[in-house]
Coordinates of C-alpha atoms in Angstrom, one line a residue:
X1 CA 27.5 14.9 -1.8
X2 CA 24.7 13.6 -3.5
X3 CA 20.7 14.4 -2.1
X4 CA 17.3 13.8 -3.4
X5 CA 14.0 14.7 -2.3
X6 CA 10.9 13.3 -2.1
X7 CA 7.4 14.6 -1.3
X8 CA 4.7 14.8 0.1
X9 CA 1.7 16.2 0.5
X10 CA 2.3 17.5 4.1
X11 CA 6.3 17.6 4.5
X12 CA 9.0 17.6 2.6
X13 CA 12.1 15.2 3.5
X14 CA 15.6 15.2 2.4
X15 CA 18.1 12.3 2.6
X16 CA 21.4 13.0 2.0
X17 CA 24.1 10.1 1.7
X18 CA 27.6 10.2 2.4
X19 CA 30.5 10.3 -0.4
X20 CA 32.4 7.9 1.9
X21 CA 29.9 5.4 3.2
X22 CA 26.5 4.8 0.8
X23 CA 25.0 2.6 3.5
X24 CA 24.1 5.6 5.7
X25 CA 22.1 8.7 5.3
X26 CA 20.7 11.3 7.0
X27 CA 17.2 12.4 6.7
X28 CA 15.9 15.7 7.6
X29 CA 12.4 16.7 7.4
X30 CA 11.5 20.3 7.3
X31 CA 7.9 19.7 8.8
X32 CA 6.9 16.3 11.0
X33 CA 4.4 14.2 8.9
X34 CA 3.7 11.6 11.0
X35 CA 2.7 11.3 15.0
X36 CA 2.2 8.1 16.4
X37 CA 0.6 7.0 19.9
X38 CA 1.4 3.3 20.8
X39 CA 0.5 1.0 23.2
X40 CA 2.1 -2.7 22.0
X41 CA -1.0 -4.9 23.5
X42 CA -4.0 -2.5 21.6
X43 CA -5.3 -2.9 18.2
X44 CA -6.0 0.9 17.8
X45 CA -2.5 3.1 17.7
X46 CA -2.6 6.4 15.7
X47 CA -0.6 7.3 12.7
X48 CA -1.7 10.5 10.9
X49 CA -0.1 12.8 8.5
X50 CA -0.1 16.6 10.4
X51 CA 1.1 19.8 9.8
X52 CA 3.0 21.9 11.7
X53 CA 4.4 25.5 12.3
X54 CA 7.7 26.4 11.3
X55 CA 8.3 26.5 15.0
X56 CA 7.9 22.9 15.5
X57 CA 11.2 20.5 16.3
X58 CA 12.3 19.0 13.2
X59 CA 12.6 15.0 13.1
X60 CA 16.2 13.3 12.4
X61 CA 16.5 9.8 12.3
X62 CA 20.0 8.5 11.0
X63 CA 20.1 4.8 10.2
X64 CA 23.5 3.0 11.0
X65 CA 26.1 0.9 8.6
X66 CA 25.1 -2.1 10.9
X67 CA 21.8 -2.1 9.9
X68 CA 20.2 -0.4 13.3
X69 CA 18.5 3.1 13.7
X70 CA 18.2 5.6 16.3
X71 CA 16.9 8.7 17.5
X72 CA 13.5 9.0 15.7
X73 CA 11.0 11.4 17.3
X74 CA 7.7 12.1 16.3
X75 CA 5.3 15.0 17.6
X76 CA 2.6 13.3 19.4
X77 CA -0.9 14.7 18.4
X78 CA -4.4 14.9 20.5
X79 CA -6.7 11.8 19.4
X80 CA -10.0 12.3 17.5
X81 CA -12.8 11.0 18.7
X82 CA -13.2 6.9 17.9
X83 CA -9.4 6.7 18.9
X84 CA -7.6 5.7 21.6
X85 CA -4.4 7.6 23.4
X86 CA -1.4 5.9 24.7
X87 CA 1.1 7.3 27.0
X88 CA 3.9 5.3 26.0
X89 CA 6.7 6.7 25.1
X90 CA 7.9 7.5 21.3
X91 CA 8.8 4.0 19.5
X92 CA 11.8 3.1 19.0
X93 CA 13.0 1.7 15.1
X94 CA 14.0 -2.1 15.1
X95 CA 16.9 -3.5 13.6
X96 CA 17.1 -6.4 11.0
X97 CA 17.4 -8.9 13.3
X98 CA 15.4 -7.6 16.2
X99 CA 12.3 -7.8 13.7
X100 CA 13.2 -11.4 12.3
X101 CA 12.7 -12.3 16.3
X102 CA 9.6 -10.2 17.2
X103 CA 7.9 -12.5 14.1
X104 CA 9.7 -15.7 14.8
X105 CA 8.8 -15.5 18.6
X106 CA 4.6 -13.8 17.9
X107 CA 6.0 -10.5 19.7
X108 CA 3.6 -7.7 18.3
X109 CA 4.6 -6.2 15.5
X110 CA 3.4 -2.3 13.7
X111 CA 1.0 -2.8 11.1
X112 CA 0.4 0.4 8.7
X113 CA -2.5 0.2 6.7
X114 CA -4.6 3.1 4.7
X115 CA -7.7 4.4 6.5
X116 CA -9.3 4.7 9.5
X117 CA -10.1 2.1 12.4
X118 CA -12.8 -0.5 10.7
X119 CA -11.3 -0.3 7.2
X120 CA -11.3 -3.6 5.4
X121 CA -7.4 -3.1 5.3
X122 CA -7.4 -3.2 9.4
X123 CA -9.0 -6.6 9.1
X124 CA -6.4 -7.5 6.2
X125 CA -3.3 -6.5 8.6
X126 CA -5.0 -8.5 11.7
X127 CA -5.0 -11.7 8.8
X128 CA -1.5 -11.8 8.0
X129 CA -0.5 -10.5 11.3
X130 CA -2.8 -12.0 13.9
X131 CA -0.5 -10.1 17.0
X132 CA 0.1 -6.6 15.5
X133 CA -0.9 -3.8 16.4
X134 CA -2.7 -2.1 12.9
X135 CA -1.7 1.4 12.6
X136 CA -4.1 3.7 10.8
X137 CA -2.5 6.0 8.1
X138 CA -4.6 9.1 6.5
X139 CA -2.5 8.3 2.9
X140 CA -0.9 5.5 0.7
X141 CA 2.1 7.6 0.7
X142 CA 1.9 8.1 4.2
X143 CA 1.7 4.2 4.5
X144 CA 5.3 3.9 2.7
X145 CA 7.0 6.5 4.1
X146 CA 6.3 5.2 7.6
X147 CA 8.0 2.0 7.0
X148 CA 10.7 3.3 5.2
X149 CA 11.6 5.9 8.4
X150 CA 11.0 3.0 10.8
X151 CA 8.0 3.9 12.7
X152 CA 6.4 0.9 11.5
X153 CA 7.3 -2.9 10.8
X154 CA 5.2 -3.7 8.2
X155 CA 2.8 -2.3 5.5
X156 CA -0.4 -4.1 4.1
X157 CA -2.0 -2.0 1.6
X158 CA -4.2 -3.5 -1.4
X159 CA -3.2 -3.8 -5.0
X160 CA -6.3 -5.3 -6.8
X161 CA -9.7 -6.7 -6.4
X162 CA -11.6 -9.2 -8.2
X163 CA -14.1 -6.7 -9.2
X164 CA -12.9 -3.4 -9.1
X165 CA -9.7 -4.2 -11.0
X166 CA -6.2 -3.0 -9.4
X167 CA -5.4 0.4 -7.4
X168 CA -3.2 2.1 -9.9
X169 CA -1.7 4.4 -6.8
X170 CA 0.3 1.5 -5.1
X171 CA 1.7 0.6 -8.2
X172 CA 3.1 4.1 -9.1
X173 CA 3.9 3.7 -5.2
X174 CA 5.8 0.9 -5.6
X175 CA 7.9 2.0 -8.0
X176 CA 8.1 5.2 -6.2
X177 CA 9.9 4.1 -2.4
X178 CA 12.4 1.3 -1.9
X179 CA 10.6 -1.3 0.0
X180 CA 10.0 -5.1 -0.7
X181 CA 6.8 -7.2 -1.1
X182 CA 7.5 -10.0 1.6
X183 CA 4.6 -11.7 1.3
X184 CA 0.4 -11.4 0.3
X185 CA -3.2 -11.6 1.9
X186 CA -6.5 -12.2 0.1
X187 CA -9.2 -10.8 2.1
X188 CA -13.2 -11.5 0.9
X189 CA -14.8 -8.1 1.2
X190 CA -18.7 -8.3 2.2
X191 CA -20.4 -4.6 1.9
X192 CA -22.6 -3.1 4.4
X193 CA -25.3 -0.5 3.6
X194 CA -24.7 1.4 7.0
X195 CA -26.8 4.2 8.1
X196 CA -27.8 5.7 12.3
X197 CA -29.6 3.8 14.4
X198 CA -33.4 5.1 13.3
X199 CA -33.0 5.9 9.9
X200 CA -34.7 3.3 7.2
X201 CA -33.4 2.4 3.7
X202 CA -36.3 4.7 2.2
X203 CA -34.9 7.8 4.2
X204 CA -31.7 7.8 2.3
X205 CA -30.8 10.1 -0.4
X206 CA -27.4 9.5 -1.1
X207 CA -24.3 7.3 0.3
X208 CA -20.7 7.7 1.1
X209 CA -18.0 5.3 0.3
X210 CA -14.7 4.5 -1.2
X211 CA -15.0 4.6 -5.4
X212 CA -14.1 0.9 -5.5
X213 CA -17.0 -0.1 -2.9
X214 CA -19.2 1.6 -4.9
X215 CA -18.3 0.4 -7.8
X216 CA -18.7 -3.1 -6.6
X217 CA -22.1 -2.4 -5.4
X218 CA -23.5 -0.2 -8.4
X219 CA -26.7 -2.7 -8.6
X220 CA -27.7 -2.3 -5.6
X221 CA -27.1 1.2 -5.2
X222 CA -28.9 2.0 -8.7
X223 CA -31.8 -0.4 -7.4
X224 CA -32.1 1.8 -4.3
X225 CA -31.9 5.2 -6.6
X226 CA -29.0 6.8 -4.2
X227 CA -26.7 9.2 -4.8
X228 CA -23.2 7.8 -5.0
X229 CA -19.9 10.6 -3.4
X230 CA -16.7 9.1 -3.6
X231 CA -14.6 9.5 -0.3
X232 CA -10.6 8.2 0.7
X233 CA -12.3 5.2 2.2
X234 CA -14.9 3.1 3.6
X235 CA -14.4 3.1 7.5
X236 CA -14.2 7.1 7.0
X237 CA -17.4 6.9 5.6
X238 CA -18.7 5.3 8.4
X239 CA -17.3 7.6 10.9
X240 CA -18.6 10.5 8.8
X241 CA -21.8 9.6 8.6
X242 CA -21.7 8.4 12.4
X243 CA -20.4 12.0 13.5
X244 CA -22.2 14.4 11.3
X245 CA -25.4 12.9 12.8
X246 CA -27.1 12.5 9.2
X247 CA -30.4 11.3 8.4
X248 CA -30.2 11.4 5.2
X249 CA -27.1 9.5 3.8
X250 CA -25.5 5.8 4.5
X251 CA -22.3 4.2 4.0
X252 CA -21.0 1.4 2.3
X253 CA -18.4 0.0 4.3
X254 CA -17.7 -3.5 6.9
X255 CA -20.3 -4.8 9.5
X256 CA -16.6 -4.2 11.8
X257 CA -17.4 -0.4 11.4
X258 CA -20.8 -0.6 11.9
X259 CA -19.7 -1.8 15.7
X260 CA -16.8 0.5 15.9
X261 CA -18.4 3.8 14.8
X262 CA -22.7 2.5 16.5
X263 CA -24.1 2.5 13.3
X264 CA -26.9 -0.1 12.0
X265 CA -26.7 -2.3 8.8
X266 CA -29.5 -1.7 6.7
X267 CA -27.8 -4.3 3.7
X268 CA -25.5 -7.2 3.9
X269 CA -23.6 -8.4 1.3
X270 CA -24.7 -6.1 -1.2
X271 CA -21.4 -6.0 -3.3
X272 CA -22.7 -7.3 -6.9
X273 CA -21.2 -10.3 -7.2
X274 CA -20.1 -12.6 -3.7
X275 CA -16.8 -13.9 -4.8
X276 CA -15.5 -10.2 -4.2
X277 CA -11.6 -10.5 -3.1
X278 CA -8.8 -7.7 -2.3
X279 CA -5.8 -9.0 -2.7
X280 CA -3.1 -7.2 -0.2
X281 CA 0.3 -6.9 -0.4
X282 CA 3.0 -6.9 2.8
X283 CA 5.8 -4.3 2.6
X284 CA 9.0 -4.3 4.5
X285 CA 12.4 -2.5 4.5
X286 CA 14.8 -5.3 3.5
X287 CA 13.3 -8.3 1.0
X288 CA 13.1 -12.0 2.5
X289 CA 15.2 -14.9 1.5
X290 CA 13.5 -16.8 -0.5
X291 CA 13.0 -20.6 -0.7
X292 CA 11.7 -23.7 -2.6
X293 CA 10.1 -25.5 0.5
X294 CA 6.8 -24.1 -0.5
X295 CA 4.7 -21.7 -3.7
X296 CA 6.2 -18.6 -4.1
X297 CA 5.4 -15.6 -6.1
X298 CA 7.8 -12.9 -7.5
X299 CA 6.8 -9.1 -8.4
X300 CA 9.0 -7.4 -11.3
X301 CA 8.5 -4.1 -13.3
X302 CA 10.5 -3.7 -16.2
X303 CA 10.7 -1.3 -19.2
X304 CA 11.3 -2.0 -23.0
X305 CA 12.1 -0.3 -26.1
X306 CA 9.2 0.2 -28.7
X307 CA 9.4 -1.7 -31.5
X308 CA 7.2 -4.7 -33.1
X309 CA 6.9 -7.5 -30.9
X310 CA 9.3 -6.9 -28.2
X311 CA 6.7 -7.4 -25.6
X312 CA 6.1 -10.6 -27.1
X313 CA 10.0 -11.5 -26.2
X314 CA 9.9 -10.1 -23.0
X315 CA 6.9 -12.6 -21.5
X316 CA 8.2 -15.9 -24.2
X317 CA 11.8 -15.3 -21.5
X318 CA 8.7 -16.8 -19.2
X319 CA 7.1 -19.6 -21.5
X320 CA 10.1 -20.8 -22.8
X321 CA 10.8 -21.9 -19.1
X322 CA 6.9 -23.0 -18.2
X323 CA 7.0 -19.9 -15.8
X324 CA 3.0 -18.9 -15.0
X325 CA 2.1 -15.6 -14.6
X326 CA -0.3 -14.6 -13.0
X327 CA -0.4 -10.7 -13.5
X328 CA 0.7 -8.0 -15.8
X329 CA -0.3 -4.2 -15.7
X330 CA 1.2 -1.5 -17.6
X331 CA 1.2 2.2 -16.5
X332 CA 2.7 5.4 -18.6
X333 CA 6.1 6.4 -17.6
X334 CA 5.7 9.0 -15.4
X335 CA 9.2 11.1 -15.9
X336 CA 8.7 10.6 -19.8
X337 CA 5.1 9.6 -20.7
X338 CA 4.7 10.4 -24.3
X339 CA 7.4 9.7 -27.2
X340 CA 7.8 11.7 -30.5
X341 CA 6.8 11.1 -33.7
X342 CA 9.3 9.4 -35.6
X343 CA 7.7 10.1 -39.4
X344 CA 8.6 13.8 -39.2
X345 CA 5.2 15.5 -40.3
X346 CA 3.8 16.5 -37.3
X347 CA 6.4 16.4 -34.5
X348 CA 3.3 15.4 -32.2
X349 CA 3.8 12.6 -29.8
X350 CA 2.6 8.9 -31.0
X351 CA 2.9 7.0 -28.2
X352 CA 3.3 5.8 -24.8
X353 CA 6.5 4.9 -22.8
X354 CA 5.5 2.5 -20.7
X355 CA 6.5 0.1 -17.2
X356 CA 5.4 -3.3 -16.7
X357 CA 4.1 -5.1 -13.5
X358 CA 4.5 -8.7 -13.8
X359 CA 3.7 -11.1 -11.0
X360 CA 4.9 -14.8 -12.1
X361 CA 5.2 -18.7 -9.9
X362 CA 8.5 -18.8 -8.8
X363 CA 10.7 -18.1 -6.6
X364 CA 13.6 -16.3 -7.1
X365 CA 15.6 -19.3 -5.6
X366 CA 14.7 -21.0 -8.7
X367 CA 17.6 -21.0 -11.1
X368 CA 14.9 -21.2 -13.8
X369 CA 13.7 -18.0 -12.7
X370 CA 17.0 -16.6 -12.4
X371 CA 17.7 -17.8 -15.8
X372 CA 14.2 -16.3 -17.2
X373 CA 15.3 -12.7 -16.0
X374 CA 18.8 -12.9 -17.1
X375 CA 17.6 -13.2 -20.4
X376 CA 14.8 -10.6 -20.4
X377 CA 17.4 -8.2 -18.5
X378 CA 19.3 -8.6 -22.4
X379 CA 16.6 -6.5 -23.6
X380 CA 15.1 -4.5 -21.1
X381 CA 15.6 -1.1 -20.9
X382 CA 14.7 -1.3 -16.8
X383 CA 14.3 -4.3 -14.6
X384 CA 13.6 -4.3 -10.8
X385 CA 12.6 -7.4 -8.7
X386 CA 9.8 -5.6 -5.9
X387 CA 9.9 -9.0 -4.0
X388 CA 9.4 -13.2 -4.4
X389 CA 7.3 -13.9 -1.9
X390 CA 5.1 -17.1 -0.4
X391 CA 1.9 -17.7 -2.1
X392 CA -1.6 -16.8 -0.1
X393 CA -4.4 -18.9 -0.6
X394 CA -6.5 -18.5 1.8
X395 CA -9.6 -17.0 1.5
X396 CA -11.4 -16.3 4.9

């Protein structure tokens, strides 16, 4: 019987398949990681990574040859302040087919996104899904693993921004879990300097917000000689500097978590340069078909052997057929990073082993498409398709 483990930073979880049947596996989690409170017509559930004793129940959720799950439970946890409780029961996992209908007929789906309530990826989730409800999630990971063990429909979590460059995490992520990219959001971010209600722009001394907020504001910050502290995100700012009370230190974040968390907005629009743009992506257990009706976008990572010019190959597979792409990113890889010297004299490693993200215009529908990764599949060492996907174009 085969098993692998993956972790976590608050649970570790085990899913074991079965010699006879590879479509179903058991999971067993030695700690619960996630609680969830729901109520399907609110905006504002809870999901949050926990810890608990050794005393606590262990979840089990076994997912079924046809495609349906049952019997996952979930500790339910007591709501900080800002959120809202629910007294609905635990939620039940959705099938295949039962979440093709709840999107089909604008039945309210679960969102997850990273962050707290007022994080730009809240307002991202509420964009591609106008009816969801937009689950909070303390982590990335914590983001992926709640789709995968069906306690949520959907992820949105961002991959790059216009200014800040991409989020290197979700990439490692993505190659991490077995979920699909069914689709993309662009969301325009406009920055807030945030600070309590009486407290002037001359008063502060330092401010709070994710590193890619204030990177994207670093004139206007330097211009207003504050201290710049790095935290997980920018709605968490906000609701740190709204709870601690302080006089002394603003936040960058969204004019929505000014509202949410009573603040006042000293700034608007102080990101350095206006066309500021997150681009999201949507995550989901099983891919979507895709079609030629309309623009579509497909995700790949591959790997290659090193040797002179065999990147060059890999992307002419693409050219040769008038393919665009649109995005590439390497990153090391992880389980072997660094490759020995081949001359002998030092045994010291030379180089990097590395993966490459590729997003290109087509959809995997396209026999032209299928065509261009047939042939790059001849001399990749890896290939993995993450998802082909509609096009987003809108920017609002």
């Amino acid at each position: 019987m085969a098993a692998f483990v993956i972790k976590s930073l608050v649970s570790q979880i085990t899913v074991k398949h079965s010699p006879s049947d590879h479509t179903s596996s058991i999971i067993e989690i030695k700690s619960a990681l996630i609680s969830v409170k729901r109520r399907c017509g609110s905006k504002i559930p809870v999901l949050a990574a926990s810890i608990h004793s050794e005393n606590d129940q262990s979840i089990q959720a076994q997912k079924k040859k046809n495609g349906n799950a049952k019997n996952i439970q979930s500790n339910l946890l007591q709501d900080a302040e800002y959120d809202v409780a629910s007294k609905d029961a635990h939620p039940r996992p959705l099938s295949s087919t039962h979440l093709s209908n709840s999107v089909s007929n604008g039945s309210c789906l679960r969102v997850a996104y990273q962050g707290v309530r007022g994080a730009y990826s809240e307002s991202a989730a509420q964009k591609a899904y106008p009816n969801c409800e937009a689950v909070p999630c303390e982590q990335f990971d914590t983001a992926f693993e709640s789709v995968e063990r069906w306690l949520v429909d959907r992820a949105v979590l961002p991959i790059e921004n216009s200014l800040g460059g991409s989020i290197h995490r979700n990439y490692d992520l993505l190659l991490r879990h077995r979920l699909h990219i069914v689709g993309e959001v662009k969301y325009a971010v406009r920055h807030c300097l945030l600070a309590n209600h009486g407290v002037k722009i001359e008063d502060l001394k330092r401010v709070l917000s994710h590193p890619q907020a204030l990177a994207q504001c670093e004139n206007t910050l330097t211009k207003l000689g504050l201290v710049r502290e790095a935290v997980d995100d920018t709605a968490g700012a906000a609701k740190h500097v709204a709870l601690q009370k302080l006089e002394d230190t603003g936040a960058v974040a969204s004019s929505a978590a000014a509202s949410i968390y009573g603040l006042n907005i000293l700034a608007e629009d102080i990101q350095d340069d206006s066309d500021n743009v997150t681009r999201f992506l949507i995550l989901a257990r099983e891919p979507i078909i895709p079609g030629t009706d309309r623009p579509f976008k497909t995700s790949i990572v591959f790997s290659l052997e090193e040797g002179p010019g065999v990147l060059f190959k890999a992307l002419a597979v693409f050219a040769l057929r008038k393919i665009n792409l649109t995005k590439i990113e390497s990153r090391p890889l992880r389980k072997q990073p660094l490759r020995a010297s081949d001359d002998g004299n030092s045994g010291l490693p030379k180089y990097f082993d590395y993966l490459f993200y590729v997003d290109f215009e087509a959809s995997m529908a396209d026999e032209n498409a299928q065509n261009a990764l047939r042939h790059l599949k001849e001399f990749a060492t890896f290939l993995r398709v993450l998802g082909s996907y509609p096009v987003h174009t809108s920017m609002v």
